[in-house]
PDB file of C-alpha atoms in Angstrom:
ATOM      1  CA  UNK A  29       0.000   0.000   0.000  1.00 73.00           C
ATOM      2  CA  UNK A  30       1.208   3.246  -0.923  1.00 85.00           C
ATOM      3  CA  UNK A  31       4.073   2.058  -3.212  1.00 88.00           C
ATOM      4  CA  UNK A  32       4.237   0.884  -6.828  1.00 92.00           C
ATOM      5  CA  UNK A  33       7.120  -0.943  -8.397  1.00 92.00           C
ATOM      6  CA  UNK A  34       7.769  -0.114 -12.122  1.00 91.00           C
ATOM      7  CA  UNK A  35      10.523  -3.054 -13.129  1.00 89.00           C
ATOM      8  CA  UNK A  36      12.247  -2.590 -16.602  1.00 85.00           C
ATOM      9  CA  UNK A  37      10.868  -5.556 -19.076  1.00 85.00           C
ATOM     10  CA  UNK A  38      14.080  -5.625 -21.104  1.00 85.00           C
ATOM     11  CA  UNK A  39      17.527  -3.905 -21.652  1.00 82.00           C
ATOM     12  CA  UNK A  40      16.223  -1.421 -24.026  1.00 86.00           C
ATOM     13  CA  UNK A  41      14.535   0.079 -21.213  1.00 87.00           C
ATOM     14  CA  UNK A  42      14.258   4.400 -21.317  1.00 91.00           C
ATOM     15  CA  UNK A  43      14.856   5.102 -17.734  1.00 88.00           C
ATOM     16  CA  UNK A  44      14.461   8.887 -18.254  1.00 90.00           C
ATOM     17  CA  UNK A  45      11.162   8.538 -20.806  1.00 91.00           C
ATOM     18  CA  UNK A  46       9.441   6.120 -17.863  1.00 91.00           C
ATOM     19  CA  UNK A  47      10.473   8.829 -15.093  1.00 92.00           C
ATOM     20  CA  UNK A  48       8.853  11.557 -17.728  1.00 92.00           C
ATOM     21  CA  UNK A  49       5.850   9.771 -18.258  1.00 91.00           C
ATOM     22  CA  UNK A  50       5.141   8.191 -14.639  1.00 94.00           C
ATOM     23  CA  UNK A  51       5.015  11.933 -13.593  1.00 94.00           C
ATOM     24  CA  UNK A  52       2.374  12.889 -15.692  1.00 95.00           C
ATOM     25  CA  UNK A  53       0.300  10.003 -13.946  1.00 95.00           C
ATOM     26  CA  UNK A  54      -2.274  11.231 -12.003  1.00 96.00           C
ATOM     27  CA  UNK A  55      -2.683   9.816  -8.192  1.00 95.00           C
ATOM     28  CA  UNK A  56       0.823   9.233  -8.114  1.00 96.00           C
ATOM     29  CA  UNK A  57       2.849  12.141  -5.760  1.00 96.00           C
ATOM     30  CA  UNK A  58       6.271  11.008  -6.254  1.00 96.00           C
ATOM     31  CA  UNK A  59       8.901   8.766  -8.208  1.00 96.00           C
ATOM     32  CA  UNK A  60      11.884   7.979  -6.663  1.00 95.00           C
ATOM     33  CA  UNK A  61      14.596   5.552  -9.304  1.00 94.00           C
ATOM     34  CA  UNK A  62      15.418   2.478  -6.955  1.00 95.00           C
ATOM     35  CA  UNK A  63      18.442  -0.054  -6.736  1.00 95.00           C
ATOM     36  CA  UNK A  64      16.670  -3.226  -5.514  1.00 95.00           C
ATOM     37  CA  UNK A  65      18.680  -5.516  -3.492  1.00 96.00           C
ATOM     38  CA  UNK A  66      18.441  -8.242  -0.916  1.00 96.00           C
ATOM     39  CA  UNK A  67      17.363  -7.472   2.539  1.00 96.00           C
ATOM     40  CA  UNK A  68      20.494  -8.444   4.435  1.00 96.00           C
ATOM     41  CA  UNK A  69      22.719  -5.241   6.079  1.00 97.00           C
ATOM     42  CA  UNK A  70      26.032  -6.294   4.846  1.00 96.00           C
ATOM     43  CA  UNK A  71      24.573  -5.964   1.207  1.00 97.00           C
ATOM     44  CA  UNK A  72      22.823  -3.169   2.138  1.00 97.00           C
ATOM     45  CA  UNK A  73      26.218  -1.147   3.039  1.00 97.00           C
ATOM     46  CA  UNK A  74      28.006  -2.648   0.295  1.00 97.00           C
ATOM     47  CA  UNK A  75      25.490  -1.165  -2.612  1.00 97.00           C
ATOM     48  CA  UNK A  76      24.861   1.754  -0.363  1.00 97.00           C
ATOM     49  CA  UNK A  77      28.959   2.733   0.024  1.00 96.00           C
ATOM     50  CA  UNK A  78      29.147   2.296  -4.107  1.00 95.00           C
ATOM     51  CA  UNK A  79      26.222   4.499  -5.201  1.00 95.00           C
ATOM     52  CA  UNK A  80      27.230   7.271  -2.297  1.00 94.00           C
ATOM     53  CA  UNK A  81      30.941   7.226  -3.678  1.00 92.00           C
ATOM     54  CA  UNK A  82      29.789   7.640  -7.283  1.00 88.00           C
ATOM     55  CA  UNK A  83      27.529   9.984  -6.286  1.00 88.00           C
ATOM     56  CA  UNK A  84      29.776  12.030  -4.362  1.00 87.00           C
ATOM     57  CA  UNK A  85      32.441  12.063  -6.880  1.00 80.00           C
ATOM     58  CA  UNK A  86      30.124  13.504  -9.404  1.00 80.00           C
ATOM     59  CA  UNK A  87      28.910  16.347  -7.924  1.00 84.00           C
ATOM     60  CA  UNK A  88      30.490  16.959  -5.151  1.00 81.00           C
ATOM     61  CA  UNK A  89      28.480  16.477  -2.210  1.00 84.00           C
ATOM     62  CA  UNK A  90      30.101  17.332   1.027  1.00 90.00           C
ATOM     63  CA  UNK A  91      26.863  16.110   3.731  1.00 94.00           C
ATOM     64  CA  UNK A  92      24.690  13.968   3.950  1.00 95.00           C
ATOM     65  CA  UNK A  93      22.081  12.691   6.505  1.00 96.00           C
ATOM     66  CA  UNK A  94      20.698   8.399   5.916  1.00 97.00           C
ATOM     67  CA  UNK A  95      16.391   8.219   6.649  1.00 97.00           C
ATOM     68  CA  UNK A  96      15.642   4.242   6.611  1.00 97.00           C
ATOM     69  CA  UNK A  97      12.172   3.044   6.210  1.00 96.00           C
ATOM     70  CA  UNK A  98      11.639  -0.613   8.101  1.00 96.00           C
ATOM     71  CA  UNK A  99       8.378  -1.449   6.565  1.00 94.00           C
ATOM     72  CA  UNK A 100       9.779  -5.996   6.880  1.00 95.00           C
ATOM     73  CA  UNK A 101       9.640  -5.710  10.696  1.00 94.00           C
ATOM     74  CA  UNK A 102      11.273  -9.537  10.527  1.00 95.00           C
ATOM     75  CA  UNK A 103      14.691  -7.085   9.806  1.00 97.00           C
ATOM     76  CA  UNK A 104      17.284  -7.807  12.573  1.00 96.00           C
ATOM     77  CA  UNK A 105      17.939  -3.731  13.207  1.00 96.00           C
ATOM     78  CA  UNK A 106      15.441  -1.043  13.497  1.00 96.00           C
ATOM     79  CA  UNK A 107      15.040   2.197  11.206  1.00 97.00           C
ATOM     80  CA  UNK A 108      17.340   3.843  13.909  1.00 97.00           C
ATOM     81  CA  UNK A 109      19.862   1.631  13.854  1.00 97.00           C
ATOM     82  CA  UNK A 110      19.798   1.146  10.609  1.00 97.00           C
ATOM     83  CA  UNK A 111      20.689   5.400   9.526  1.00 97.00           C
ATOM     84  CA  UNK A 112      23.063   5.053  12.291  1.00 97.00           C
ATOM     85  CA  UNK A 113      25.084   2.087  11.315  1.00 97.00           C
ATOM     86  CA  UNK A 114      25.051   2.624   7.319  1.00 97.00           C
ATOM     87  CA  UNK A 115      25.970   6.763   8.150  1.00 96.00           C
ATOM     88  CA  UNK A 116      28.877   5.270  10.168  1.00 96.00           C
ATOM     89  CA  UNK A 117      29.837   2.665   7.722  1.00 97.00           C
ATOM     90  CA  UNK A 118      29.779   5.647   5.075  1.00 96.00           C
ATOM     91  CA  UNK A 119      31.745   8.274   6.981  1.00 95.00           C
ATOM     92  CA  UNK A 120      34.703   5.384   7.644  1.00 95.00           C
ATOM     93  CA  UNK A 121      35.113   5.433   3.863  1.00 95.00           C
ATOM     94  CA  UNK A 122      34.536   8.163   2.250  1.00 94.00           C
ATOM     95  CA  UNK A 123      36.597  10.422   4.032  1.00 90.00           C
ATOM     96  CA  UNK A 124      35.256  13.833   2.551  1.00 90.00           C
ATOM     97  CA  UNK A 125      31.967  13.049   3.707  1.00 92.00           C
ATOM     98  CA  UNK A 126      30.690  14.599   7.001  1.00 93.00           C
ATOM     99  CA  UNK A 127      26.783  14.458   8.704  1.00 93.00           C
ATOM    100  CA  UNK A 128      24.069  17.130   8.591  1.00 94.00           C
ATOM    101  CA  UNK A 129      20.974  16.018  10.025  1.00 91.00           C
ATOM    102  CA  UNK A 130      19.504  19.672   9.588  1.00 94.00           C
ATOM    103  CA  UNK A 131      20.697  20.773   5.699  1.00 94.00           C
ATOM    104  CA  UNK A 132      22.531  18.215   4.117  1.00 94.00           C
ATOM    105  CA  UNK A 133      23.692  18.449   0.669  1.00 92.00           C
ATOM    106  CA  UNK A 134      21.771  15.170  -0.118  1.00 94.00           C
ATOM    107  CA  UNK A 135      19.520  12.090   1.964  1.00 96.00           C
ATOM    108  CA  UNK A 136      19.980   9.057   1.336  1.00 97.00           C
ATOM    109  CA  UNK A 137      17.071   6.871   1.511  1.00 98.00           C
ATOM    110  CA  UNK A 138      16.742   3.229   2.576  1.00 98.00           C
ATOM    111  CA  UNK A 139      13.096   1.196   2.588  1.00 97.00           C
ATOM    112  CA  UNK A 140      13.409  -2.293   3.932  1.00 97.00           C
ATOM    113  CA  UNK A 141      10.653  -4.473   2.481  1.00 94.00           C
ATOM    114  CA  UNK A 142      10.666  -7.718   1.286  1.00 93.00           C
ATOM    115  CA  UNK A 143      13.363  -6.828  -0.793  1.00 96.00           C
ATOM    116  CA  UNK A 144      15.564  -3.221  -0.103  1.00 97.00           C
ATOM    117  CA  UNK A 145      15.494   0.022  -1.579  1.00 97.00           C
ATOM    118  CA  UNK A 146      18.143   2.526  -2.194  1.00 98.00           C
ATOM    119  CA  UNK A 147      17.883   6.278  -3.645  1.00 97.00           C
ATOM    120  CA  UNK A 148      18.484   9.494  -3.874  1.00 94.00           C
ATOM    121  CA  UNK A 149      15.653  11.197  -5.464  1.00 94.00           C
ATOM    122  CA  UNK A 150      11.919  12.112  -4.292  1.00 95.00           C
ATOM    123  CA  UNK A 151      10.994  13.397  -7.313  1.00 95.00           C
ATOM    124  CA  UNK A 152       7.010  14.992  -7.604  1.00 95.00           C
ATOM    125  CA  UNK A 153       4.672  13.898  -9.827  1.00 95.00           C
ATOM    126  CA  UNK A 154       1.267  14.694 -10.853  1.00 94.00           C
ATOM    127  CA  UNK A 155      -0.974  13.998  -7.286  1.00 95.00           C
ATOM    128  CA  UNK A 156      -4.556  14.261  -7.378  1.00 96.00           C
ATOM    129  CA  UNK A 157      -6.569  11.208  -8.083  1.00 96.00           C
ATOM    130  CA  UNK A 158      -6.283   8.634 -10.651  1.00 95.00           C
ATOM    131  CA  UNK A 159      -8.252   9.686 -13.912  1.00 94.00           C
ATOM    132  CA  UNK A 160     -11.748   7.716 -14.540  1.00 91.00           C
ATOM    133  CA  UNK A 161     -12.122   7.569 -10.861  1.00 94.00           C
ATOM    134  CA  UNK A 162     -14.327  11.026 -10.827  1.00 93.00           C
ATOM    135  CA  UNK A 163     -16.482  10.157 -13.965  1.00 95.00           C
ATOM    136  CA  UNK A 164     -16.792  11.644 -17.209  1.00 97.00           C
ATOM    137  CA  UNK A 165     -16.767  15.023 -18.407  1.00 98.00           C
ATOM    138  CA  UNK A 166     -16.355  17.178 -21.765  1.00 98.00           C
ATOM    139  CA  UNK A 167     -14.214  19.576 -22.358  1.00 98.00           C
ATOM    140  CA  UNK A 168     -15.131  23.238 -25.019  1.00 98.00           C
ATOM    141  CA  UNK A 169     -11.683  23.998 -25.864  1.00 97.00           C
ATOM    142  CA  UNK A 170     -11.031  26.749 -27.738  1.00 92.00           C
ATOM    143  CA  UNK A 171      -7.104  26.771 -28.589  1.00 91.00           C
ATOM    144  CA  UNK A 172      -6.340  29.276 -26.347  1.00 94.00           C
ATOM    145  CA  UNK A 173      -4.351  29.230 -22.747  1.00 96.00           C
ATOM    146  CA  UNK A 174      -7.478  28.775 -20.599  1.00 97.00           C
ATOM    147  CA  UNK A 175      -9.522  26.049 -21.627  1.00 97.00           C
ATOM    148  CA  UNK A 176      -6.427  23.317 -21.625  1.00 98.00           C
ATOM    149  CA  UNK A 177      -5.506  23.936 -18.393  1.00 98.00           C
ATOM    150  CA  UNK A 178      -9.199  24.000 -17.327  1.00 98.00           C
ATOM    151  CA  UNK A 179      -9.263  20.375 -18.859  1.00 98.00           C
ATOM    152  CA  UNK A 180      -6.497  19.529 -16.816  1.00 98.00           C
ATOM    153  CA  UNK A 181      -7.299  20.866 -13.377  1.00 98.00           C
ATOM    154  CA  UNK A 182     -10.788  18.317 -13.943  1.00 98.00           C
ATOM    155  CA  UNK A 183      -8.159  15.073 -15.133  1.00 98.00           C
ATOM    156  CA  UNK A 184      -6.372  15.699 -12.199  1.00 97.00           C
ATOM    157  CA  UNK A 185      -9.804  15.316  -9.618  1.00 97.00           C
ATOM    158  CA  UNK A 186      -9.746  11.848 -11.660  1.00 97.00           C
ATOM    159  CA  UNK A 187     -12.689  13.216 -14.153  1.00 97.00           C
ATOM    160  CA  UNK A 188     -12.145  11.540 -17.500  1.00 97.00           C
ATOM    161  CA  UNK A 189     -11.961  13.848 -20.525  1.00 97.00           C
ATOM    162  CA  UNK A 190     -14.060  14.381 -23.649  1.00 98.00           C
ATOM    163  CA  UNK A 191     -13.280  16.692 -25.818  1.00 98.00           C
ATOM    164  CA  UNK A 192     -15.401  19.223 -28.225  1.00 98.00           C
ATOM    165  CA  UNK A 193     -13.959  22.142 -30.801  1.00 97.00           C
ATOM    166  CA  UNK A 194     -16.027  24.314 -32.442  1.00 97.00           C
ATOM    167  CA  UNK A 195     -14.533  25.226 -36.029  1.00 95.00           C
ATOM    168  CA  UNK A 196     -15.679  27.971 -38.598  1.00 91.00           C
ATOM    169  CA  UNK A 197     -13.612  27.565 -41.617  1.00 88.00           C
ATOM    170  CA  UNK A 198     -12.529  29.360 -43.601  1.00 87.00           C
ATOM    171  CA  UNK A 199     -12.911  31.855 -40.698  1.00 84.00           C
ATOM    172  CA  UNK A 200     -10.443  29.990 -38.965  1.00 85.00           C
ATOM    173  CA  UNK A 201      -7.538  28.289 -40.722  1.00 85.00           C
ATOM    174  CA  UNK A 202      -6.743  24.925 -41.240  1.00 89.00           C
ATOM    175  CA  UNK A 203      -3.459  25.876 -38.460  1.00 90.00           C
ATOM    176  CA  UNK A 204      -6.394  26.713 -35.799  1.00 90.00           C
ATOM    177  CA  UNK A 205      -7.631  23.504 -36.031  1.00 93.00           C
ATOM    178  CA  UNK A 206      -3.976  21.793 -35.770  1.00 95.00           C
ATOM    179  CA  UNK A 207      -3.237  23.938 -32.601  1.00 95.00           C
ATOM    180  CA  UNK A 208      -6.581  21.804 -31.077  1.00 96.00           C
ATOM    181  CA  UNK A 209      -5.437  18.936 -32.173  1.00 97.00           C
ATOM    182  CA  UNK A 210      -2.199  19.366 -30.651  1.00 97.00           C
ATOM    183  CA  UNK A 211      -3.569  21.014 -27.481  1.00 98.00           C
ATOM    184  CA  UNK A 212      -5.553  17.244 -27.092  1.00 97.00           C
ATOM    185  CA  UNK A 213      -2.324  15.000 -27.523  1.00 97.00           C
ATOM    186  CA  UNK A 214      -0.930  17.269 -24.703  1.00 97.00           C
ATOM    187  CA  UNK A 215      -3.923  17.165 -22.187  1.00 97.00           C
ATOM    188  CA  UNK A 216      -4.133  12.714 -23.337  1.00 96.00           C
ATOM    189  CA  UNK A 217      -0.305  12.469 -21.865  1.00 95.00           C
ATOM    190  CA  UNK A 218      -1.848  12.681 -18.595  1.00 95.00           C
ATOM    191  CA  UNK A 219      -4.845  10.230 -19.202  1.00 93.00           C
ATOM    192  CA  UNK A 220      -3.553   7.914 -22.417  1.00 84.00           C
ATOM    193  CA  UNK A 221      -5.884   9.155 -24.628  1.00 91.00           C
ATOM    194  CA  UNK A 222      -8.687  11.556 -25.286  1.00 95.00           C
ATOM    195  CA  UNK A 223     -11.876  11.590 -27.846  1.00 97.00           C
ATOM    196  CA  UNK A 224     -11.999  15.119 -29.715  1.00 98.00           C
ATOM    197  CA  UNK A 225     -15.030  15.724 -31.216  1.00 98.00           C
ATOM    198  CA  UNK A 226     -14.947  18.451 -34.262  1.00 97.00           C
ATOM    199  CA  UNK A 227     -18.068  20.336 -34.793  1.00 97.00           C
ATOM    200  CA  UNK A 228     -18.643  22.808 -38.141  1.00 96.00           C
ATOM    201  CA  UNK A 229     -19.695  25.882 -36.990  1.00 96.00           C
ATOM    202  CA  UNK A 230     -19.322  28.161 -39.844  1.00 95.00           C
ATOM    203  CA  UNK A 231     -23.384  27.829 -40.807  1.00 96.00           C
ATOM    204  CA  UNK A 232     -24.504  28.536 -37.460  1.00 96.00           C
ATOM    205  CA  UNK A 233     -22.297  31.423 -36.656  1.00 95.00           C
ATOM    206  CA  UNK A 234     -23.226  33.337 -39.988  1.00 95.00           C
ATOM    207  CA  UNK A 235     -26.901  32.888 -39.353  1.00 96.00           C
ATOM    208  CA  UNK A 236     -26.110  34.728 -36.227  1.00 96.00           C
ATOM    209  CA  UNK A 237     -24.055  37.311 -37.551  1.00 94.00           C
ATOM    210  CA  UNK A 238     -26.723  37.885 -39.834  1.00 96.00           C
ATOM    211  CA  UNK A 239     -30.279  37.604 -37.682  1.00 96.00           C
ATOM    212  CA  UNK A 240     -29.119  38.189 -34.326  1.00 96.00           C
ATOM    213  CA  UNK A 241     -28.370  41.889 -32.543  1.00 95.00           C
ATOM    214  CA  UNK A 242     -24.879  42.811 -32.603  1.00 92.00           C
ATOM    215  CA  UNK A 243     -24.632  43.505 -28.806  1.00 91.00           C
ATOM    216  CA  UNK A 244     -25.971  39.744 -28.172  1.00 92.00           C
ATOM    217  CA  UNK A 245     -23.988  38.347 -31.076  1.00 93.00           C
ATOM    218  CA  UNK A 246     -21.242  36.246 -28.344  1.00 92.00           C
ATOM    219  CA  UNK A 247     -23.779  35.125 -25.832  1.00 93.00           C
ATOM    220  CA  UNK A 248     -26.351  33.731 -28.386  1.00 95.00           C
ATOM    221  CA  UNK A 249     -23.203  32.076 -30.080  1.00 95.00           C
ATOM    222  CA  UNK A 250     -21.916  30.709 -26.956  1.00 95.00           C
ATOM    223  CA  UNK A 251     -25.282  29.249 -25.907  1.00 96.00           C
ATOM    224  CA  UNK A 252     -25.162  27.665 -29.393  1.00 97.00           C
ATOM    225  CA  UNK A 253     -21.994  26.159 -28.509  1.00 97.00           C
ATOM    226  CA  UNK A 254     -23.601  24.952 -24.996  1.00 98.00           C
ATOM    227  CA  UNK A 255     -26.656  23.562 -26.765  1.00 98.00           C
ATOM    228  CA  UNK A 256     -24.344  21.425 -28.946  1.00 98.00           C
ATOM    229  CA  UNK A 257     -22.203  20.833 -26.715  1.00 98.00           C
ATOM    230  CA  UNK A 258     -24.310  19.361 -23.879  1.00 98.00           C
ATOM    231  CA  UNK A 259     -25.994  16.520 -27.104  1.00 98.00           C
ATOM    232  CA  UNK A 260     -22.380  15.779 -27.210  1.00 98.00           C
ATOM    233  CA  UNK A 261     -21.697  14.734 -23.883  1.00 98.00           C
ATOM    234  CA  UNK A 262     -25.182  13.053 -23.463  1.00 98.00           C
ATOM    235  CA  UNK A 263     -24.282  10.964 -25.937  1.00 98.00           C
ATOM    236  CA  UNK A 264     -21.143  10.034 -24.982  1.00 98.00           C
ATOM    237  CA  UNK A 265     -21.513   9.645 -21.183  1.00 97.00           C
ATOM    238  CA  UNK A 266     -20.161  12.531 -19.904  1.00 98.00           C
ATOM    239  CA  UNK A 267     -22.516  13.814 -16.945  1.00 97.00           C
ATOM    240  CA  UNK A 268     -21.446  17.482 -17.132  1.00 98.00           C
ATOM    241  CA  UNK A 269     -19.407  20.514 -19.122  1.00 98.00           C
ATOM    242  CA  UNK A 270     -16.224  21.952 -18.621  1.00 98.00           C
ATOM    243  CA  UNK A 271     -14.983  25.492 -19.701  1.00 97.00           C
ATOM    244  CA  UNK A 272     -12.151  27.383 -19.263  1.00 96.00           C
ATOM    245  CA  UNK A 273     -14.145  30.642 -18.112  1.00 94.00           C
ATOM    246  CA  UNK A 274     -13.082  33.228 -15.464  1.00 93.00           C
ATOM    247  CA  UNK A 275     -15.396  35.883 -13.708  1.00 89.00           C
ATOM    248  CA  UNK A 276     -14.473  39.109 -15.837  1.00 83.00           C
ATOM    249  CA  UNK A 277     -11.585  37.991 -17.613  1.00 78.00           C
ATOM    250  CA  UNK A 278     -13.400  38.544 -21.165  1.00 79.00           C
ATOM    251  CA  UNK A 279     -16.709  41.108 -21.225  1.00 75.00           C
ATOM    252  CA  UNK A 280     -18.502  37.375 -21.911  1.00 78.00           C
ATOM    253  CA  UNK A 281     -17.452  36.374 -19.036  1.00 85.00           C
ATOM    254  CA  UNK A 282     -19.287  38.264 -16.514  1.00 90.00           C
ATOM    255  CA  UNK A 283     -21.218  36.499 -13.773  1.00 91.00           C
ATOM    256  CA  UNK A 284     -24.750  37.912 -15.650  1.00 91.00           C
ATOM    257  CA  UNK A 285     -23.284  36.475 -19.207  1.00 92.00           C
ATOM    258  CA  UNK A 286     -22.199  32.951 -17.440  1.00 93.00           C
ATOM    259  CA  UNK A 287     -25.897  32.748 -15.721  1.00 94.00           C
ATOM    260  CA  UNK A 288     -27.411  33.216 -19.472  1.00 94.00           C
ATOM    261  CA  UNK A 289     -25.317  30.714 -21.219  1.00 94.00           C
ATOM    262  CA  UNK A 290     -25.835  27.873 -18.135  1.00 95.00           C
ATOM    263  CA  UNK A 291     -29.232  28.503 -19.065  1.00 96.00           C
ATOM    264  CA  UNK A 292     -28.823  26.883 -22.669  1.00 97.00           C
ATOM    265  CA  UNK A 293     -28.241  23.679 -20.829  1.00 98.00           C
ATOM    266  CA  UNK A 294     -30.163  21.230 -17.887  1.00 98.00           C
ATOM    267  CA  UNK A 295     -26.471  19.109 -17.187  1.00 98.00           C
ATOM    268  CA  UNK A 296     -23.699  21.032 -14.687  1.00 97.00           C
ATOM    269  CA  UNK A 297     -20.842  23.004 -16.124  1.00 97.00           C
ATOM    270  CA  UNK A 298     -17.819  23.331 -14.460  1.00 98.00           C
ATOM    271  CA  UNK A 299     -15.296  26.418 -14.705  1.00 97.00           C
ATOM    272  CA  UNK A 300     -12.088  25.236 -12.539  1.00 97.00           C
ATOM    273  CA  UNK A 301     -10.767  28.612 -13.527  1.00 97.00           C
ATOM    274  CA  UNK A 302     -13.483  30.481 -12.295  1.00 96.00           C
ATOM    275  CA  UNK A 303     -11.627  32.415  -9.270  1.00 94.00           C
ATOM    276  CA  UNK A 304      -8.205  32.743 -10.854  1.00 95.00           C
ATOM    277  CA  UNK A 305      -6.266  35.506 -12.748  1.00 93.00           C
ATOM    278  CA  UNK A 306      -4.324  34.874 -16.125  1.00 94.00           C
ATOM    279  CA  UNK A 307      -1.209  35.196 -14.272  1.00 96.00           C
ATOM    280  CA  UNK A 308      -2.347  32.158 -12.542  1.00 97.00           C
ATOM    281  CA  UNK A 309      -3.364  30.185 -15.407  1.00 97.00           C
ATOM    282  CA  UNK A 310      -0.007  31.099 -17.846  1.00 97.00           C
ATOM    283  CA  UNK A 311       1.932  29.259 -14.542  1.00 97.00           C
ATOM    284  CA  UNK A 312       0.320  26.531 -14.634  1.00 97.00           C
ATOM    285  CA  UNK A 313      -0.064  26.411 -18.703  1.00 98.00           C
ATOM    286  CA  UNK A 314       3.642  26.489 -18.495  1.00 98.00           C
ATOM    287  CA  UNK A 315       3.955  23.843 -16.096  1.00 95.00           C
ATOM    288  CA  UNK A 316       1.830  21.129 -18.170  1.00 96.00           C
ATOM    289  CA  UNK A 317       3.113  21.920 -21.254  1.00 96.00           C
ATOM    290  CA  UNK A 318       0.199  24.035 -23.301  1.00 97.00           C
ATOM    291  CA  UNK A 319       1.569  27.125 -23.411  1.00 97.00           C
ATOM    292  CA  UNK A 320       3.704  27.216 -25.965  1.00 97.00           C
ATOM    293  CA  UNK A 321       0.983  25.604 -28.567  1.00 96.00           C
ATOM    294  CA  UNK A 322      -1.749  27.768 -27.222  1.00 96.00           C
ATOM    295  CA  UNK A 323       0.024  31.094 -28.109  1.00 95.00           C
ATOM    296  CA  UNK A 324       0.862  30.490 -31.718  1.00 92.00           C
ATOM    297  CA  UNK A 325      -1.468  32.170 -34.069  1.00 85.00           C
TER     298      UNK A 325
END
């Protein structure tokens, strides 16, 4: 409980694309790469002096401090014993080492299970909870910063992710549509893979333009795109909508315009964004990879 073990299958193995990927997975917290070895203490200080000495010699560590976790309570010495024993056995022989239980230049982990493991790294990953454990939900995104990262923020609550673009070409070029495209395979490295749905809106949005007054022109569009949207998901399985909205951020995004287009549809939509500044949203765009694709033209 709390720990899975990702073995190699073969020795064309890519350590660093597993480590890439793995963090990406949602309900995991951290990865940490593992030497596996027997439980017995003499090995343990044998693998433990090698990897510290390359370690050291590469970048120069001067202090250290040893945490042990004895999950195998069958083990002959306790976790105390253990950091104590294995930090002596280190100090003896690598002379340029010294302790620092308060700010050491790096800890060096042991967990004694069935088997032992060794490392150096607590590297974060993704957190949250895994995806498909929240449901199903679908996703209006629109190419730009927002609405990706919206998508995310509802993959990483474990929400599974649908996907709906609404295209008006020749309006919008052929590249628009790519950027979507692209902005999907992003968002499906955190949940394998995602369904984009394409929907031609060129018809609808000219019948608008031409019927419709031009101070109501985005709101009666938008509830279009709600209307449409919400068959979609129906269809599909997804219980609710997701958008990438934020109170005030665009003039169609006041709280009066987000109460008229909700009213297009009976299902829930969710706005994850809905309290945060763009500031806010470009970090995290950044962080997850979207940002780049969502500013080209």
């Amino acid at each position: 409980r709390g720990r899975v073990f990702v073995e190699p299958e073969g020795a064309d193995f890519n350590f660093d694309k597993a480590l890439e990927r793995l963090t990406k997975v949602f309900g995991v917290i951290s990865i940490s790469p593992v030497y596996k070895i027997e439980s017995d203490f003499d090995a343990i200080k044998e693998h433990s002096l090698a990897m510290v000495k390359d370690s050291v010699a590469e970048k120069n560590l001067v202090t250290f401090k040893v945490e042990t976790k004895r999950a195998n309570k069958s083990f002959p010495l306790e976790s105390p014993e253990v950091s104590r024993d294995l930090g002596e056995h280190l100090l003896k022989n690598i002379p340029s080492l010294k302790v620092d239980v308060n700010n050491p230049s790096f800890i060096f982990y042991v967990e004694i299970r069935e088997h032992t493991y060794l490392y150096f790294e607590i590297i974060p990953a993704a957190g949250g909870l895994p995806v498909g454990t929240g449901e199903k939900t679908l996703l209006l995104l629109s190419g730009g910063i927002d609405s990706p990262v919206a998508g995310w923020m509802m993959l990483k609550r474990g929400v599974e992710l649908e996907v709906v673009h609404f295209y008006s070409y020749p309006y919008t070029s052929e590249r628009a549509l790519e950027k979507v495209v692209d902005l999907a395979k992003i968002l499906a490295q955190y949940c394998i893979s995602i369904k984009l749905h394409i929907v031609p809106f060129t018809k609808i949005q000219t019948e608008i333009n031409e019927k419709c007054p031009e101070n109501e022109l985005v709101l009666i569009m938008r509830r279009f795109m709600m209307k449409i949207a919400e068959k979609i998901a129906l269809s599909n399985g997804a219980l609710s909508l997701t958008t990438g909205e934020s109170i005030g951020q665009v003039a169609s995004q006041t709280m009066h315009s987000l109460s008229v287009t909700n009213a297009a549809v009976a299902i829930p939509v969710f706005r994850p964004l809905i309290g945060m500044d763009k500031n806010e949203v470009v970090s995290i765009a950044r962080k997850i990879g979207t940002f780049e694709t969502s500013i080209l033209p």
